[in-house]
Short mmCIF file of C-alpha atoms in Angstrom, two decimals:
data_model
loop_
_atom_site.label_atom_id
_atom_site.label_comp_id
_atom_site.label_asym_id
_atom_site.label_seq_id
_atom_site.Cartn_x
_atom_site.Cartn_y
_atom_site.Cartn_z
CA MET A 1 41.90 -67.98 81.58
CA ASN A 2 38.75 -66.14 82.59
CA GLU A 3 36.50 -67.68 85.22
CA LEU A 4 34.30 -70.40 83.69
CA LEU A 5 30.59 -69.70 83.50
CA ILE A 6 28.26 -72.69 83.22
CA GLY A 7 24.53 -72.36 82.72
CA VAL A 8 21.83 -74.82 83.74
CA LEU A 9 18.70 -74.45 81.63
CA GLY A 10 16.33 -73.14 84.32
CA LEU A 11 12.90 -73.91 82.90
CA GLN A 12 11.80 -77.09 84.69
CA GLY A 13 13.30 -80.09 86.49
CA ASP A 14 16.22 -80.64 88.82
CA ILE A 15 17.95 -77.33 88.14
CA GLU A 16 19.33 -76.74 91.66
CA GLU A 17 20.70 -80.30 91.83
CA ASN A 18 22.81 -79.68 88.70
CA ILE A 19 23.97 -76.35 90.08
CA LYS A 20 25.08 -78.11 93.27
CA ALA A 21 26.82 -80.87 91.28
CA ILE A 22 28.79 -78.33 89.21
CA THR A 23 29.64 -76.27 92.30
CA ASP A 24 31.00 -79.37 94.06
CA ALA A 25 32.84 -80.51 90.93
CA PHE A 26 34.52 -77.08 90.67
CA LYS A 27 35.68 -77.49 94.28
CA GLU A 28 37.00 -81.02 93.66
CA MET A 29 38.90 -79.77 90.60
CA LYS A 30 40.05 -76.58 92.35
CA ILE A 31 38.68 -74.55 89.45
CA LYS A 32 37.29 -71.07 89.90
CA GLY A 33 33.97 -71.01 88.15
CA LYS A 34 30.37 -69.93 88.39
CA VAL A 35 27.18 -71.79 87.62
CA ILE A 36 23.82 -70.08 87.12
CA PRO A 37 20.29 -71.01 86.04
CA VAL A 38 19.53 -69.61 82.56
CA ARG A 39 16.05 -68.85 81.19
CA TYR A 40 16.63 -65.95 78.79
CA PRO A 41 18.44 -65.74 75.41
CA GLU A 42 20.91 -63.13 76.66
CA GLU A 43 21.91 -65.39 79.57
CA ILE A 44 22.42 -68.37 77.24
CA MET A 45 24.76 -66.32 75.03
CA LYS A 46 27.06 -65.58 78.01
CA VAL A 47 27.82 -69.14 79.15
CA ASP A 48 30.83 -71.34 78.30
CA GLY A 49 28.80 -74.55 78.68
CA LEU A 50 25.17 -75.50 79.15
CA ILE A 51 23.45 -78.30 81.07
CA ILE A 52 19.93 -79.33 80.17
CA PRO A 53 18.71 -80.98 83.39
CA GLY A 54 16.40 -83.87 84.21
CA GLY A 55 12.66 -83.25 84.29
CA GLU A 56 10.04 -83.64 81.57
CA SER A 57 11.27 -83.23 78.00
CA THR A 58 7.84 -82.20 76.68
CA VAL A 59 7.62 -79.37 79.23
CA MET A 60 11.13 -78.08 78.53
CA GLY A 61 10.51 -78.24 74.77
CA LEU A 62 7.32 -76.23 75.12
CA LEU A 63 8.98 -73.59 77.32
CA ILE A 64 11.95 -73.31 74.91
CA ALA A 65 9.53 -72.74 72.03
CA ILE A 66 7.40 -70.19 73.89
CA LYS A 67 10.07 -67.77 75.13
CA ASN A 68 11.05 -65.29 72.42
CA GLY A 69 14.59 -65.87 71.16
CA LEU A 70 15.36 -68.79 73.47
CA LEU A 71 15.33 -71.47 70.76
CA ASP A 72 17.54 -69.32 68.51
CA ALA A 73 20.03 -68.73 71.32
CA ILE A 74 20.32 -72.42 72.18
CA THR A 75 20.59 -73.36 68.49
CA ARG A 76 23.35 -70.80 68.08
CA ILE A 77 25.54 -72.07 70.91
CA LEU A 78 25.06 -75.63 69.66
CA GLN A 79 26.22 -74.55 66.18
CA GLU A 80 29.25 -72.82 67.69
CA GLY A 81 30.26 -76.17 69.19
CA LEU A 82 29.91 -75.05 72.80
CA PRO A 83 29.89 -78.01 75.24
CA VAL A 84 26.37 -79.03 76.23
CA MET A 85 25.31 -81.90 78.51
CA GLY A 86 21.78 -83.27 78.74
CA THR A 87 20.80 -85.65 81.53
CA CYS A 88 17.69 -87.81 81.05
CA ALA A 89 15.06 -85.35 79.76
CA GLY A 90 17.97 -83.13 78.70
CA MET A 91 19.30 -85.86 76.41
CA ILE A 92 15.85 -86.25 74.84
CA VAL A 93 15.65 -82.51 74.14
CA LEU A 94 19.08 -82.68 72.43
CA ALA A 95 18.14 -85.68 70.26
CA LYS A 96 17.08 -85.81 66.63
CA LYS A 97 14.18 -88.25 67.04
CA SER A 98 12.18 -89.65 69.92
CA TYR A 99 9.22 -91.89 70.63
CA ASP A 100 7.62 -93.19 73.81
CA LYS A 101 7.80 -96.90 74.54
CA VAL A 102 4.10 -97.09 75.49
CA VAL A 103 2.29 -94.34 73.64
CA GLY A 104 4.53 -94.04 70.56
CA ASN A 105 5.17 -90.78 68.74
CA LYS A 106 4.43 -87.53 70.56
CA LYS A 107 4.95 -84.21 68.90
CA GLN A 108 7.57 -82.44 70.95
CA LEU A 109 10.32 -79.94 70.27
CA LEU A 110 13.72 -81.59 69.78
CA LEU A 111 16.94 -79.66 69.16
CA GLY A 112 18.40 -82.32 66.86
CA ALA A 113 21.97 -81.69 68.01
CA LEU A 114 22.68 -85.31 68.92
CA ASP A 115 22.32 -87.65 65.95
CA ILE A 116 20.40 -90.24 67.96
CA GLU A 117 16.93 -91.73 68.20
CA ILE A 118 15.52 -91.97 71.72
CA GLU A 119 13.09 -94.41 73.23
CA ARG A 120 11.42 -92.62 76.15
CA ASN A 121 10.56 -94.59 79.30
CA SER A 122 12.73 -97.34 77.88
CA PHE A 123 12.95 -99.38 81.09
CA GLY A 124 9.27 -98.82 81.94
CA ARG A 125 7.42 -96.50 84.28
CA GLN A 126 8.43 -95.23 87.74
CA TYR A 127 7.86 -98.66 89.35
CA ASP A 128 10.74 -99.96 87.20
CA SER A 129 13.04 -97.00 87.89
CA PHE A 130 16.27 -98.14 89.50
CA GLU A 131 19.81 -97.51 90.63
CA SER A 132 22.76 -99.67 89.62
CA ASN A 133 26.49 -99.38 89.03
CA LEU A 134 27.73 -98.48 85.56
CA ASP A 135 31.00 -98.55 83.67
CA ILE A 136 31.47 -95.36 81.66
CA SER A 137 34.33 -95.02 79.20
CA GLY A 138 36.50 -91.99 79.86
CA ILE A 139 35.06 -91.72 83.36
CA GLY A 140 35.53 -95.00 85.18
CA ASN A 141 33.71 -97.92 86.74
CA ASP A 142 31.28 -98.32 89.61
CA TYR A 143 29.46 -95.13 88.76
CA LYS A 144 26.10 -95.03 90.53
CA GLY A 145 23.57 -94.69 87.72
CA ILE A 146 20.18 -93.34 88.76
CA PHE A 147 17.54 -94.19 86.16
CA ILE A 148 14.15 -92.50 86.62
CA ARG A 149 11.66 -93.30 83.86
CA ALA A 150 14.83 -93.24 81.83
CA PRO A 151 15.17 -92.95 78.06
CA THR A 152 17.76 -94.91 76.08
CA VAL A 153 19.43 -94.48 72.71
CA ILE A 154 17.90 -96.84 70.15
CA SER A 155 19.98 -95.87 67.12
CA MET A 156 22.66 -93.34 66.28
CA GLY A 157 24.66 -91.77 63.48
CA PRO A 158 28.37 -92.45 62.71
CA ASP A 159 29.66 -89.42 64.63
CA VAL A 160 28.19 -90.55 67.92
CA GLN A 161 30.38 -92.35 70.44
CA ILE A 162 28.93 -94.74 73.03
CA LEU A 163 30.14 -93.97 76.56
CA SER A 164 28.11 -96.57 78.43
CA LYS A 165 25.70 -99.43 78.00
CA PHE A 166 23.47 -101.09 80.56
CA ASP A 167 21.48 -104.27 80.04
CA GLY A 168 22.38 -104.07 76.36
CA LYS A 169 20.95 -100.56 76.03
CA ILE A 170 22.93 -97.41 75.24
CA VAL A 171 22.73 -95.09 78.25
CA ALA A 172 25.46 -92.48 77.65
CA VAL A 173 26.74 -90.93 74.41
CA LYS A 174 29.04 -88.18 73.17
CA GLN A 175 29.10 -86.40 69.85
CA GLY A 176 31.74 -83.68 69.57
CA ASN A 177 31.23 -81.55 72.65
CA ILE A 178 27.71 -82.77 73.36
CA ILE A 179 27.10 -85.36 76.06
CA GLY A 180 23.83 -87.17 76.73
CA THR A 181 23.02 -89.53 79.61
CA SER A 182 19.94 -91.64 80.36
CA PHE A 183 20.70 -91.44 84.07
CA HIS A 184 21.01 -88.58 86.58
CA PRO A 185 24.66 -87.87 87.46
CA GLU A 186 23.45 -84.84 89.43
CA LEU A 187 21.66 -87.08 91.96
CA SER A 188 24.41 -89.62 92.59
CA GLY A 189 26.74 -87.59 94.80
CA ASP A 190 29.51 -88.79 92.43
CA TYR A 191 30.50 -85.82 90.33
CA ARG A 192 32.89 -87.54 87.88
CA MET A 193 30.42 -86.96 85.06
CA HIS A 194 30.14 -83.25 85.80
CA ARG A 195 33.95 -83.06 86.07
CA PHE A 196 34.21 -84.72 82.66
CA PHE A 197 31.87 -82.06 81.32
CA ILE A 198 33.87 -79.22 82.90
CA GLU A 199 37.05 -80.67 81.36
CA SER A 200 35.42 -80.66 77.94
CA ILE A 201 34.65 -76.96 78.46
CA THR A 202 38.20 -76.07 79.45
CA ASN A 203 39.54 -78.01 76.46
CA TRP A 204 37.12 -76.30 74.15
CA LYS A 205 38.11 -72.88 75.45
CA LYS A 206 41.79 -73.70 74.87
CA THR A 207 41.24 -74.66 71.23
CA LYS A 208 39.12 -71.58 70.68
CA ASN A 209 41.76 -69.15 71.97
CA MET B 1 24.26 -86.04 97.70
CA THR B 2 21.62 -83.62 96.54
CA ILE B 3 18.73 -85.68 97.90
CA SER B 4 18.26 -86.16 101.64
CA GLN B 5 18.28 -89.79 102.81
CA VAL B 6 16.81 -89.06 106.25
CA GLY B 7 14.28 -91.58 107.48
CA ALA B 8 15.04 -94.01 104.63
CA TYR B 9 14.58 -97.64 105.60
CA PRO B 10 17.28 -99.65 103.80
CA LEU B 11 15.31 -102.88 104.16
CA SER B 12 11.77 -101.65 103.55
CA LYS B 13 9.35 -103.91 101.67
CA GLY B 14 9.04 -101.43 98.81
CA ILE B 15 12.66 -101.94 97.76
CA LYS B 16 13.00 -104.56 95.02
CA ILE B 17 16.46 -105.94 94.27
CA THR B 18 17.22 -107.96 91.14
CA THR B 19 20.34 -108.83 89.18
CA ILE B 20 21.16 -108.15 85.54
CA ASP B 21 24.55 -109.12 84.06
CA ARG B 22 25.80 -109.89 87.58
CA LYS B 23 24.94 -106.32 88.56
CA GLU B 24 22.55 -105.59 91.37
CA ILE B 25 19.73 -103.23 90.49
CA SER B 26 17.52 -101.67 93.18
CA SER B 27 14.07 -100.18 92.61
CA GLY B 28 11.87 -98.34 95.10
CA THR B 29 14.76 -96.95 97.16
CA ALA B 30 14.30 -93.59 98.89
CA LEU B 31 16.68 -92.09 96.32
CA ILE B 32 14.69 -93.39 93.34
CA LYS B 33 11.35 -92.37 94.87
CA ARG B 34 12.45 -88.93 96.08
CA GLY B 35 14.43 -88.51 92.85
CA PHE B 36 11.22 -88.92 90.86
CA ALA B 37 9.64 -86.12 92.90
CA HIS B 38 12.67 -83.91 92.22
CA MET B 39 12.05 -84.30 88.47
CA GLN B 40 8.66 -82.59 88.90
CA LYS B 41 10.27 -79.40 90.30
CA HIS B 42 9.28 -76.05 88.77
CA GLY B 43 6.48 -77.90 87.02
CA VAL B 44 2.69 -77.97 87.13
CA ILE B 45 0.77 -81.15 87.95
CA MET B 46 -2.81 -80.97 86.68
CA ASP B 47 -5.93 -82.77 87.93
CA VAL B 48 -7.73 -84.66 85.16
CA THR B 49 -10.75 -86.96 85.08
CA ASN B 50 -10.54 -88.38 81.53
CA VAL B 51 -8.29 -88.94 78.51
CA GLU B 52 -9.34 -85.70 76.78
CA GLN B 53 -8.32 -83.61 79.78
CA ALA B 54 -5.07 -85.55 80.17
CA GLN B 55 -4.25 -84.82 76.52
CA ILE B 56 -4.95 -81.11 76.97
CA ALA B 57 -2.77 -81.08 80.10
CA GLU B 58 0.13 -82.77 78.30
CA ASP B 59 -0.16 -80.42 75.30
CA ALA B 60 -0.20 -77.42 77.63
CA GLY B 61 3.06 -78.43 79.32
CA ALA B 62 1.89 -80.21 82.46
CA VAL B 63 4.80 -82.04 84.10
CA ALA B 64 2.40 -84.81 85.20
CA VAL B 65 -1.33 -85.46 85.46
CA MET B 66 -3.26 -86.46 88.58
CA VAL B 67 -6.20 -88.73 87.84
CA LEU B 68 -9.31 -88.59 89.99
CA ASP B 69 -12.95 -89.52 89.56
CA LYS B 70 -14.28 -86.01 90.12
CA LEU B 71 -12.52 -82.66 90.34
CA PRO B 72 -12.45 -81.41 93.95
CA TYR B 73 -15.11 -78.79 93.13
CA ASP B 74 -17.43 -81.55 91.91
CA VAL B 75 -16.63 -83.75 94.92
CA ARG B 76 -18.06 -80.96 97.10
CA HIS B 77 -21.21 -80.69 95.02
CA ALA B 78 -21.78 -84.43 94.66
CA GLY B 79 -21.47 -85.13 98.38
CA GLY B 80 -21.40 -88.79 99.37
CA VAL B 81 -18.19 -90.81 99.40
CA ALA B 82 -15.30 -89.94 97.11
CA ARG B 83 -13.14 -92.93 96.10
CA THR B 84 -10.18 -93.62 93.83
CA ALA B 85 -10.81 -93.13 90.09
CA GLY B 86 -12.16 -95.90 87.87
CA VAL B 87 -9.57 -98.42 86.76
CA LYS B 88 -10.63 -98.13 83.10
CA VAL B 89 -10.18 -94.37 83.10
CA ILE B 90 -6.74 -94.64 84.68
CA GLN B 91 -5.72 -97.33 82.18
CA ALA B 92 -6.92 -95.26 79.22
CA ILE B 93 -4.83 -92.34 80.44
CA LEU B 94 -1.79 -94.59 81.03
CA ASP B 95 -2.13 -95.70 77.40
CA SER B 96 -2.38 -92.21 75.94
CA VAL B 97 0.01 -89.70 77.51
CA SER B 98 3.79 -89.87 77.85
CA ILE B 99 4.20 -87.71 80.97
CA PRO B 100 4.00 -89.24 84.49
CA ILE B 101 0.57 -90.27 85.71
CA MET B 102 -0.41 -89.90 89.33
CA ALA B 103 -3.66 -90.97 90.95
CA LYS B 104 -5.36 -90.38 94.28
CA CYS B 105 -6.30 -93.01 96.82
CA ARG B 106 -8.20 -92.56 100.06
CA ILE B 107 -6.21 -91.87 103.23
CA GLY B 108 -5.29 -95.21 104.81
CA HIS B 109 -6.80 -97.28 101.98
CA LEU B 110 -4.07 -99.89 101.51
CA SER B 111 -5.98 -101.78 98.83
CA GLU B 112 -6.72 -98.77 96.64
CA ALA B 113 -2.98 -98.04 96.87
CA ASP B 114 -2.20 -101.68 95.94
CA ILE B 115 -4.44 -101.39 92.88
CA LEU B 116 -2.80 -98.15 91.76
CA GLU B 117 0.67 -99.64 92.19
CA GLU B 118 -0.38 -102.78 90.31
CA MET B 119 -1.61 -100.63 87.41
CA GLY B 120 1.72 -98.86 87.26
CA VAL B 121 0.81 -95.26 88.09
CA ASP B 122 3.97 -93.25 88.66
CA MET B 123 2.99 -91.64 91.98
CA ILE B 124 0.13 -92.12 94.44
CA ASP B 125 -1.51 -89.20 96.24
CA GLU B 126 -2.91 -90.27 99.61
CA SER B 127 -5.42 -87.49 99.49
CA GLU B 128 -7.87 -85.73 101.77
CA VAL B 129 -9.84 -84.76 98.65
CA LEU B 130 -11.23 -88.30 98.83
CA SER B 131 -13.14 -89.63 101.85
CA PRO B 132 -10.65 -91.02 104.39
CA ALA B 133 -10.80 -94.82 104.78
CA ASP B 134 -8.90 -94.95 108.08
CA GLU B 135 -9.33 -92.32 110.78
CA SER B 136 -6.40 -93.55 112.86
CA ARG B 137 -3.57 -94.30 110.44
CA HIS B 138 -2.09 -93.18 107.15
CA ILE B 139 -0.57 -95.71 104.75
CA TRP B 140 2.91 -96.99 105.69
CA LYS B 141 4.37 -95.90 102.40
CA TRP B 142 7.75 -97.65 102.81
CA ASN B 143 5.88 -100.84 101.86
CA TYR B 144 5.37 -99.58 98.30
CA THR B 145 7.79 -99.36 95.38
CA THR B 146 5.73 -96.49 93.95
CA PRO B 147 6.43 -93.06 95.48
CA PHE B 148 3.68 -91.22 97.39
CA VAL B 149 2.71 -87.60 97.89
CA ASN B 150 0.83 -86.41 100.97
CA GLY B 151 -0.77 -83.12 101.99
CA ALA B 152 0.26 -81.11 105.05
CA LYS B 153 -0.96 -77.92 106.75
CA ASN B 154 2.07 -77.50 108.99
CA LEU B 155 5.56 -78.83 109.59
CA GLY B 156 4.56 -81.57 112.05
CA GLU B 157 2.17 -83.11 109.51
CA ALA B 158 4.76 -82.86 106.76
CA LEU B 159 7.50 -84.55 108.80
CA ARG B 160 5.18 -87.33 110.01
CA ARG B 161 4.14 -88.09 106.44
CA ILE B 162 7.80 -88.16 105.33
CA GLU B 163 8.58 -90.55 108.19
CA GLU B 164 5.78 -92.81 106.91
CA GLY B 165 7.51 -92.80 103.54
CA ALA B 166 6.07 -89.87 101.56
CA SER B 167 8.49 -88.80 98.82
CA MET B 168 6.79 -85.48 98.21
CA ILE B 169 4.71 -83.07 100.29
CA ARG B 170 2.09 -80.61 99.10
CA THR B 171 0.13 -78.01 101.01
CA LYS B 172 -3.44 -79.07 101.72
CA GLY B 173 -5.03 -75.73 101.00
CA GLU B 174 -8.79 -75.92 100.57
CA PRO B 175 -9.31 -77.88 97.33
CA GLY B 176 -12.03 -77.08 94.82
CA THR B 177 -12.75 -73.61 96.16
CA GLY B 178 -10.64 -71.42 93.88
CA ASP B 179 -9.50 -69.69 97.08
CA VAL B 180 -5.73 -69.75 97.32
CA SER B 181 -5.52 -68.31 100.83
CA HIS B 182 -5.45 -71.67 102.63
CA ALA B 183 -2.50 -72.91 100.61
CA VAL B 184 -0.75 -69.63 101.40
CA THR B 185 -1.47 -70.09 105.11
CA HIS B 186 -0.07 -73.62 105.03
CA ILE B 187 3.16 -72.80 103.22
CA ARG B 188 3.74 -69.76 105.44
CA MET B 189 3.21 -71.95 108.50
CA VAL B 190 5.74 -74.54 107.26
CA ASN B 191 8.25 -71.84 106.27
CA ASN B 192 8.05 -70.09 109.64
CA GLU B 193 8.46 -73.33 111.58
CA ILE B 194 11.49 -74.30 109.46
CA LYS B 195 13.05 -70.89 109.96
CA LYS B 196 12.75 -71.31 113.72
CA ILE B 197 14.27 -74.81 113.65
CA LYS B 198 17.11 -73.67 111.42
CA GLY B 199 18.00 -70.98 113.96
CA ILE B 200 18.05 -73.55 116.75
CA TYR B 201 20.12 -75.97 114.64
CA ASP B 202 22.62 -73.23 113.81
CA ASN B 203 22.95 -72.59 117.57
CA ASN B 204 23.73 -76.28 118.19
CA ASP B 205 20.91 -76.44 120.75
CA ASP B 206 20.10 -80.17 120.71
CA GLN B 207 17.94 -79.99 123.82
CA GLU B 208 15.62 -77.50 122.14
CA LEU B 209 15.52 -79.61 118.94
CA ILE B 210 14.43 -82.64 120.99
CA LYS B 211 11.74 -80.57 122.69
CA ILE B 212 10.46 -79.36 119.32
CA SER B 213 10.48 -82.87 117.85
CA ARG B 214 8.22 -83.95 120.74
CA GLU B 215 5.88 -81.04 120.05
CA LEU B 216 5.82 -81.93 116.35
CA GLN B 217 5.32 -85.64 117.13
CA SER B 218 8.22 -86.39 114.82
CA SER B 219 11.65 -87.93 115.33
CA TYR B 220 14.63 -85.90 116.45
CA GLU B 221 16.58 -87.07 113.34
CA ILE B 222 14.14 -85.61 110.87
CA VAL B 223 13.74 -82.37 112.81
CA LYS B 224 17.53 -82.00 112.95
CA GLU B 225 17.84 -82.72 109.20
CA THR B 226 15.17 -80.09 108.48
CA GLY B 227 17.12 -77.56 110.58
CA LYS B 228 20.33 -78.44 108.79
CA LEU B 229 18.80 -78.17 105.30
CA GLY B 230 16.66 -75.13 106.11
CA ARG B 231 13.88 -76.80 104.08
CA LEU B 232 11.82 -79.98 104.01
CA PRO B 233 13.90 -83.10 103.26
CA VAL B 234 11.63 -83.84 100.24
CA VAL B 235 10.17 -81.51 97.61
CA ASN B 236 7.24 -79.36 98.67
CA PHE B 237 4.52 -78.37 96.20
CA ALA B 238 1.60 -75.99 96.50
CA ALA B 239 -1.94 -77.30 96.15
CA GLY B 240 -5.49 -76.21 96.92
CA GLY B 241 -7.36 -73.33 95.30
CA ILE B 242 -4.85 -72.31 92.60
CA SER B 243 -6.85 -70.89 89.65
CA THR B 244 -4.76 -68.33 87.76
CA PRO B 245 -1.16 -67.81 86.58
CA ALA B 246 -0.80 -65.15 89.27
CA ASP B 247 -1.86 -67.68 91.96
CA ALA B 248 0.85 -70.10 90.79
CA ALA B 249 3.50 -67.36 90.73
CA LEU B 250 2.51 -66.28 94.26
CA LEU B 251 3.04 -69.77 95.68
CA MET B 252 6.36 -70.19 93.87
CA LYS B 253 7.43 -66.85 95.37
CA LEU B 254 6.67 -68.24 98.81
CA GLY B 255 9.21 -70.99 98.17
CA CYS B 256 7.18 -73.91 96.81
CA ASP B 257 9.04 -76.28 94.48
CA GLY B 258 6.13 -76.61 92.05
CA ILE B 259 2.37 -76.42 91.63
CA PHE B 260 -0.69 -78.68 91.65
CA VAL B 261 -3.77 -77.28 89.93
CA GLY B 262 -7.00 -79.07 90.67
CA SER B 263 -10.35 -77.62 89.67
CA GLY B 264 -8.74 -74.33 88.58
CA ILE B 265 -8.08 -75.45 85.01
CA PHE B 266 -10.92 -77.74 83.99
CA LYS B 267 -13.59 -75.84 85.91
CA ALA B 268 -12.59 -72.72 83.97
CA GLU B 269 -13.95 -71.98 80.51
CA ASP B 270 -10.52 -71.63 78.90
CA PRO B 271 -8.65 -74.74 80.06
CA LEU B 272 -5.95 -75.10 77.35
CA GLU B 273 -4.86 -71.46 77.37
CA ARG B 274 -5.09 -71.29 81.15
CA ALA B 275 -3.05 -74.45 81.63
CA LYS B 276 -0.29 -73.08 79.37
CA ALA B 277 -0.39 -69.75 81.16
CA VAL B 278 -0.03 -71.40 84.58
CA VAL B 279 2.99 -73.38 83.30
CA ILE B 280 4.69 -70.20 82.06
CA ALA B 281 3.94 -68.27 85.27
CA THR B 282 5.34 -71.15 87.37
CA THR B 283 8.67 -71.11 85.51
CA TYR B 284 8.97 -67.30 85.40
CA PHE B 285 7.29 -66.59 88.76
CA ASP B 286 9.94 -64.01 89.74
CA ASP B 287 9.67 -62.06 86.47
CA PRO B 288 6.61 -59.76 86.61
CA LYS B 289 6.77 -59.03 82.85
CA THR B 290 6.43 -62.70 81.94
CA VAL B 291 3.80 -63.36 84.62
CA LEU B 292 1.84 -60.48 83.08
CA GLU B 293 2.19 -62.08 79.63
CA ALA B 294 0.84 -65.31 81.14
CA GLN B 295 -2.01 -63.52 82.91
CA LYS B 296 -2.97 -61.90 79.56
CA MET B 297 -3.55 -65.38 78.14
CA ILE B 298 -6.53 -65.92 80.44
CA ASP B 299 -9.80 -64.09 80.84
CA GLU B 300 -10.89 -63.47 84.43
CA LYS B 301 -14.51 -63.80 83.29
CA LYS B 302 -13.69 -67.41 82.43
CA SER B 303 -12.10 -68.28 85.81
CA MET B 304 -14.04 -70.62 88.08
CA LEU B 305 -16.25 -68.55 90.34
CA GLY B 306 -15.14 -70.45 93.40
CA LEU B 307 -16.59 -70.93 96.83
CA ASP B 308 -16.60 -68.81 99.95
CA THR B 309 -14.40 -70.82 102.28
CA LYS B 310 -16.02 -69.29 105.38
CA ASN B 311 -19.26 -71.16 104.75
CA LEU B 312 -18.08 -74.58 103.62
CA ASN B 313 -19.96 -77.71 104.64
CA LEU B 314 -16.82 -79.75 104.16
CA ARG B 315 -13.34 -78.62 105.12
CA MET B 316 -11.15 -81.18 103.31
CA GLN B 317 -7.99 -79.96 105.04
CA GLU B 318 -9.38 -81.17 108.39
CA ARG B 319 -10.07 -84.74 107.24
CA GLY B 320 -8.13 -87.87 108.17
CA PRO B 321 -6.04 -89.01 111.16
CA THR B 322 -4.72 -86.19 113.33
CA VAL B 323 -1.36 -87.87 113.99
#
């Protein structure tokens, strides 16, 4: 198999932290792979999997819409079924619908790839941001979840699978090859989530060949 | 771990621990506070004084807004004492935009900080743009659950603020002047000092690291961590005098993690277009073609005229406690 190439959408947010998480996960799995920040359509079309990082979903949406061809490229890889993982803001960008807990509806670009509705800032503002241990199906228990002004999944379509709940709220989901998390696996130092994502890429590549 | 834990006080007052479903949840930890600052990376934080400006900033792609009573340029012209913004204005902005809301308090003003935390702002800027309230001490920021950002002109200042609990550092620059040169001086100063420390760390010369930590009036642990990382242990933004997309790109090129724009946007005559252009130039700072596209979105005739920093009555970067 060719060396894996993973892209981290490099517009805004904790891009380098996701690159580090994937690099360390590759080492743990003894997989030869490369991970690069991607900001241009031609870079997006080269990758075997894409991470949309944490940051601000409104900013990423705006920058996706502004750059010529970027939205088309991301839409195309999503249609092809390429594995994509969105953490926090990244999950919002992947969602079909979203509203903010305090200020309500905000017009923002959403990719609509995950059949979910998001409540932004679902646990409150930064003062209420927290860390706590999570159980995640397919990944394991005692996973340090880092929730920063975190969104949650309020409702979802039949094809969406719940991976984790916290305090009665849905905080991790999977639909086909797309993963969304409310929390920041890239900040926890525990790279099980990124390994899970890499596995979904290797599996996808096998079925494609 | 992708976020440094150096200097973190595991039992500081700002950490709140509760239990849900027999699971412990912790707020206000160094990881949660520094993590918030990491989410701002590659973004532009814009100064605003009212809801209308906050809305424009959000629509233009600001990663957060910073609320203050007067833009730094107007603080200079008004004279007198500059204090934290009005509570009603901050509340109105909290109720209207979905992005993080930051607000400034005076250096050392514990009670202004208490009020901002009580209102629920997402980050507090202990800022030299306002009149300092304490000439001998900064706020001990470990006592707060809300993360803080502080300004710094050099590495010693930056490390001392981090040791007091700052989760983010920004250059001081010379706010409200439209002159970016002071921010450039400050980031170059920090970069050069870090480069030197990294060399010493790589040589395993502990004696020299201890000597430097004494010179910087900072602890050996944080100096060593800085040498090991080859960068500040928290994110480092540029601030002070940024007025154009090209200014933002320049500071990103010098290694800043993101940008604060103060008077540069709302003292210009084309705020919405300019704000968008600065956001684009910050993301694509290393791509001259895209920075040019961004620069085309603004009209230099509409930039704030600015102030000659050689003849300023007030040098904001010099205000506040020296240690």
